[in-house]
Short mmCIF file of C-alpha atoms in Angstrom, two decimals:
data_model
loop_
_atom_site.label_atom_id
_atom_site.label_comp_id
_atom_site.label_asym_id
_atom_site.label_seq_id
_atom_site.Cartn_x
_atom_site.Cartn_y
_atom_site.Cartn_z
CA UNK A 8 -0.01 -0.11 0.19
CA UNK A 9 2.74 2.20 0.82
CA UNK A 10 4.55 1.60 -2.67
CA UNK A 11 1.26 2.22 -4.53
CA UNK A 12 0.95 5.43 -2.80
CA UNK A 13 4.40 6.59 -3.42
CA UNK A 14 4.11 5.99 -6.92
CA UNK A 15 1.14 7.56 -7.43
CA UNK A 16 2.05 10.57 -5.35
CA UNK A 17 5.59 10.54 -7.92
CA UNK A 18 3.45 10.48 -10.83
CA UNK A 19 1.22 12.99 -9.97
CA UNK A 20 4.12 15.30 -9.17
CA UNK A 21 5.75 14.44 -12.50
CA UNK A 22 2.47 15.36 -14.44
CA UNK A 23 2.03 18.72 -12.48
CA UNK A 24 5.96 19.46 -13.37
CA UNK A 25 5.62 18.77 -16.97
CA UNK A 26 2.10 20.90 -17.53
CA UNK A 27 4.05 23.75 -15.30
CA UNK A 28 6.69 23.51 -18.02
CA UNK A 29 4.48 23.81 -20.83
CA UNK A 30 5.32 21.01 -23.77
CA UNK A 31 3.68 22.07 -26.70
CA UNK A 32 3.85 25.50 -26.96
CA UNK A 33 5.44 27.55 -29.72
CA UNK A 34 8.03 28.92 -27.43
CA UNK A 35 6.72 32.30 -26.73
CA UNK A 36 4.95 32.17 -23.53
CA UNK A 37 1.32 32.77 -22.72
CA UNK A 38 -0.97 32.84 -25.44
CA UNK A 39 2.24 32.04 -27.92
CA UNK A 40 2.33 35.67 -29.03
CA UNK A 41 5.25 36.77 -30.38
CA UNK A 42 7.80 38.91 -28.09
CA UNK A 43 7.41 42.51 -28.47
CA UNK A 44 10.59 44.12 -30.36
CA UNK A 45 11.19 47.71 -30.67
CA UNK A 46 11.99 49.22 -34.05
CA UNK A 47 15.41 50.32 -35.34
CA UNK A 48 15.51 54.04 -36.03
CA UNK A 49 16.64 54.94 -39.34
CA UNK A 50 20.19 56.19 -38.77
CA UNK A 51 20.57 60.07 -38.72
CA UNK A 52 22.68 61.23 -41.71
CA UNK A 53 26.22 62.69 -40.34
CA UNK A 54 26.52 66.32 -41.59
CA UNK A 55 29.85 68.08 -41.64
CA UNK A 56 29.62 71.62 -40.87
CA UNK A 57 32.24 74.76 -40.72
CA UNK A 58 32.81 76.52 -37.49
CA UNK A 59 34.74 79.54 -36.81
CA UNK A 60 38.07 78.70 -34.38
CA UNK A 61 41.06 80.07 -33.38
CA UNK A 62 42.86 78.02 -36.06
CA UNK A 63 40.54 79.97 -38.55
CA UNK A 64 37.47 77.92 -40.28
CA UNK A 65 37.62 74.26 -39.34
CA UNK A 66 35.32 71.18 -40.15
CA UNK A 67 33.39 70.41 -37.07
CA UNK A 68 30.26 67.84 -36.77
CA UNK A 69 26.75 68.89 -36.28
CA UNK A 70 27.39 69.44 -32.49
CA UNK A 71 30.24 71.53 -33.23
CA UNK A 72 32.76 68.91 -32.18
CA UNK A 73 36.17 69.18 -33.99
CA UNK A 74 37.14 67.20 -36.62
CA UNK A 75 40.85 65.58 -37.46
CA UNK A 76 42.95 63.96 -40.07
CA UNK A 77 45.59 61.71 -39.71
CA UNK A 78 48.70 62.25 -41.76
CA UNK A 79 49.74 58.56 -41.52
CA UNK A 80 46.48 57.58 -43.24
CA UNK A 81 47.03 56.30 -46.96
CA UNK A 82 44.59 57.81 -49.36
CA UNK A 83 41.07 57.09 -48.11
CA UNK A 84 42.28 53.97 -45.89
CA UNK A 85 42.43 54.33 -42.12
CA UNK A 86 45.54 53.54 -40.37
CA UNK A 87 44.05 53.85 -37.08
CA UNK A 88 42.81 50.68 -36.27
CA UNK A 89 44.10 49.45 -32.99
CA UNK A 90 41.99 49.80 -30.04
CA UNK A 91 44.64 52.39 -28.56
CA UNK A 92 44.20 54.43 -31.61
CA UNK A 93 40.56 54.20 -31.76
CA UNK A 94 39.99 54.76 -28.16
CA UNK A 95 41.94 58.05 -28.23
CA UNK A 96 40.90 59.00 -32.06
CA UNK A 97 37.35 58.01 -32.46
CA UNK A 98 36.45 57.77 -36.19
CA UNK A 99 33.59 59.85 -37.48
CA UNK A 100 31.19 57.10 -38.53
CA UNK A 101 28.51 57.66 -41.23
CA UNK A 102 25.24 57.39 -39.85
CA UNK A 103 23.34 57.39 -43.45
CA UNK A 104 24.35 59.18 -46.29
CA UNK A 105 26.90 62.25 -45.05
CA UNK A 106 25.86 65.67 -45.88
CA UNK A 107 27.45 69.10 -45.70
CA UNK A 108 26.39 72.01 -43.98
CA UNK A 109 26.10 75.59 -45.87
CA UNK A 110 29.49 76.42 -47.24
CA UNK A 111 30.79 73.20 -47.83
CA UNK A 112 30.72 71.34 -51.31
CA UNK A 113 28.75 68.15 -51.17
CA UNK A 114 30.85 66.42 -54.03
CA UNK A 115 34.33 66.61 -51.37
CA UNK A 116 32.31 63.98 -48.99
CA UNK A 117 32.56 60.44 -48.85
CA UNK A 118 33.15 57.44 -46.92
CA UNK A 119 35.87 54.77 -46.71
CA UNK A 120 35.10 51.14 -45.30
CA UNK A 121 37.21 50.43 -42.08
CA UNK A 122 38.63 47.33 -41.24
CA UNK A 123 35.67 46.50 -39.10
CA UNK A 124 33.40 46.86 -41.90
CA UNK A 125 31.68 50.55 -40.49
CA UNK A 126 31.69 53.32 -42.85
CA UNK A 127 34.09 56.33 -41.93
CA UNK A 128 33.44 59.63 -43.30
CA UNK A 129 36.02 61.38 -45.47
CA UNK A 130 36.39 64.81 -46.61
CA UNK A 131 38.48 65.38 -49.76
CA UNK A 132 39.95 61.84 -49.43
CA UNK A 133 40.71 62.19 -45.61
CA UNK A 134 39.18 59.81 -43.01
CA UNK A 135 37.96 62.10 -40.50
CA UNK A 136 38.38 61.51 -36.36
CA UNK A 137 37.42 63.04 -33.22
CA UNK A 138 40.14 63.43 -30.63
CA UNK A 139 39.07 62.00 -27.02
CA UNK A 140 40.99 64.79 -25.40
CA UNK A 141 38.27 67.29 -26.69
CA UNK A 142 36.08 68.36 -23.72
CA UNK A 143 33.79 70.55 -25.40
CA UNK A 144 32.44 71.85 -29.01
CA UNK A 145 35.11 73.94 -30.82
CA UNK A 146 38.14 72.64 -28.30
CA UNK A 147 41.12 71.39 -30.78
CA UNK A 148 43.41 69.97 -28.05
CA UNK A 149 44.29 67.03 -30.36
CA UNK A 150 46.00 69.84 -32.71
CA UNK A 151 49.54 68.74 -34.03
CA UNK A 152 49.87 65.97 -32.12
CA UNK A 153 52.36 63.55 -33.06
CA UNK A 154 50.66 60.08 -31.64
CA UNK A 155 50.13 56.35 -32.97
CA UNK A 156 52.93 56.86 -35.49
CA UNK A 157 51.88 60.33 -37.30
CA UNK A 158 50.93 63.74 -36.83
CA UNK A 159 46.86 65.02 -36.35
CA UNK A 160 45.25 68.18 -37.40
CA UNK A 161 42.17 69.76 -37.21
CA UNK A 162 40.81 70.24 -41.00
CA UNK A 163 40.35 73.53 -42.89
CA UNK A 164 36.89 73.87 -44.91
CA UNK A 165 39.16 73.37 -48.08
CA UNK A 166 40.24 69.75 -46.83
CA UNK A 167 43.69 70.74 -45.93
CA UNK A 168 45.56 70.09 -42.46
CA UNK A 169 45.70 73.07 -40.21
CA UNK A 170 49.37 73.64 -39.63
CA UNK A 171 50.23 76.11 -37.29
CA UNK A 172 53.62 75.00 -36.35
#
């Protein structure tokens, strides 16, 4: 009798466990409704503008952050690809098709594919970067630094490096 009661209790417990875990559902939980996912917003186009600075008119992003070129880059190919370089000199990654603000020529703007597959914005063939040490819009703390194997310069609105040496 004890064995029969024990066996019946065990069977009932397994039945409840199986029912609680589901068994024939589609994997989505209650009602087999698919999970709610949020839509990915379309990328906002990256805009390059010009700004007046103590170095003359320079290229900035839409938030006024100064943009730099790296003399060690070869053509439109970025050579700043190591983790350390990218942390200090983050590339300007294209969000949608890059655009220019007033006073700049759209035909000077382009992109290049980085080693990681991202599209980096170029101006007159130069890949563009930020400097992590710039603490506010208009800051040009990276100007003229010899770092990561080459010189870094703020970019004039004609695409040439600002050389204030």
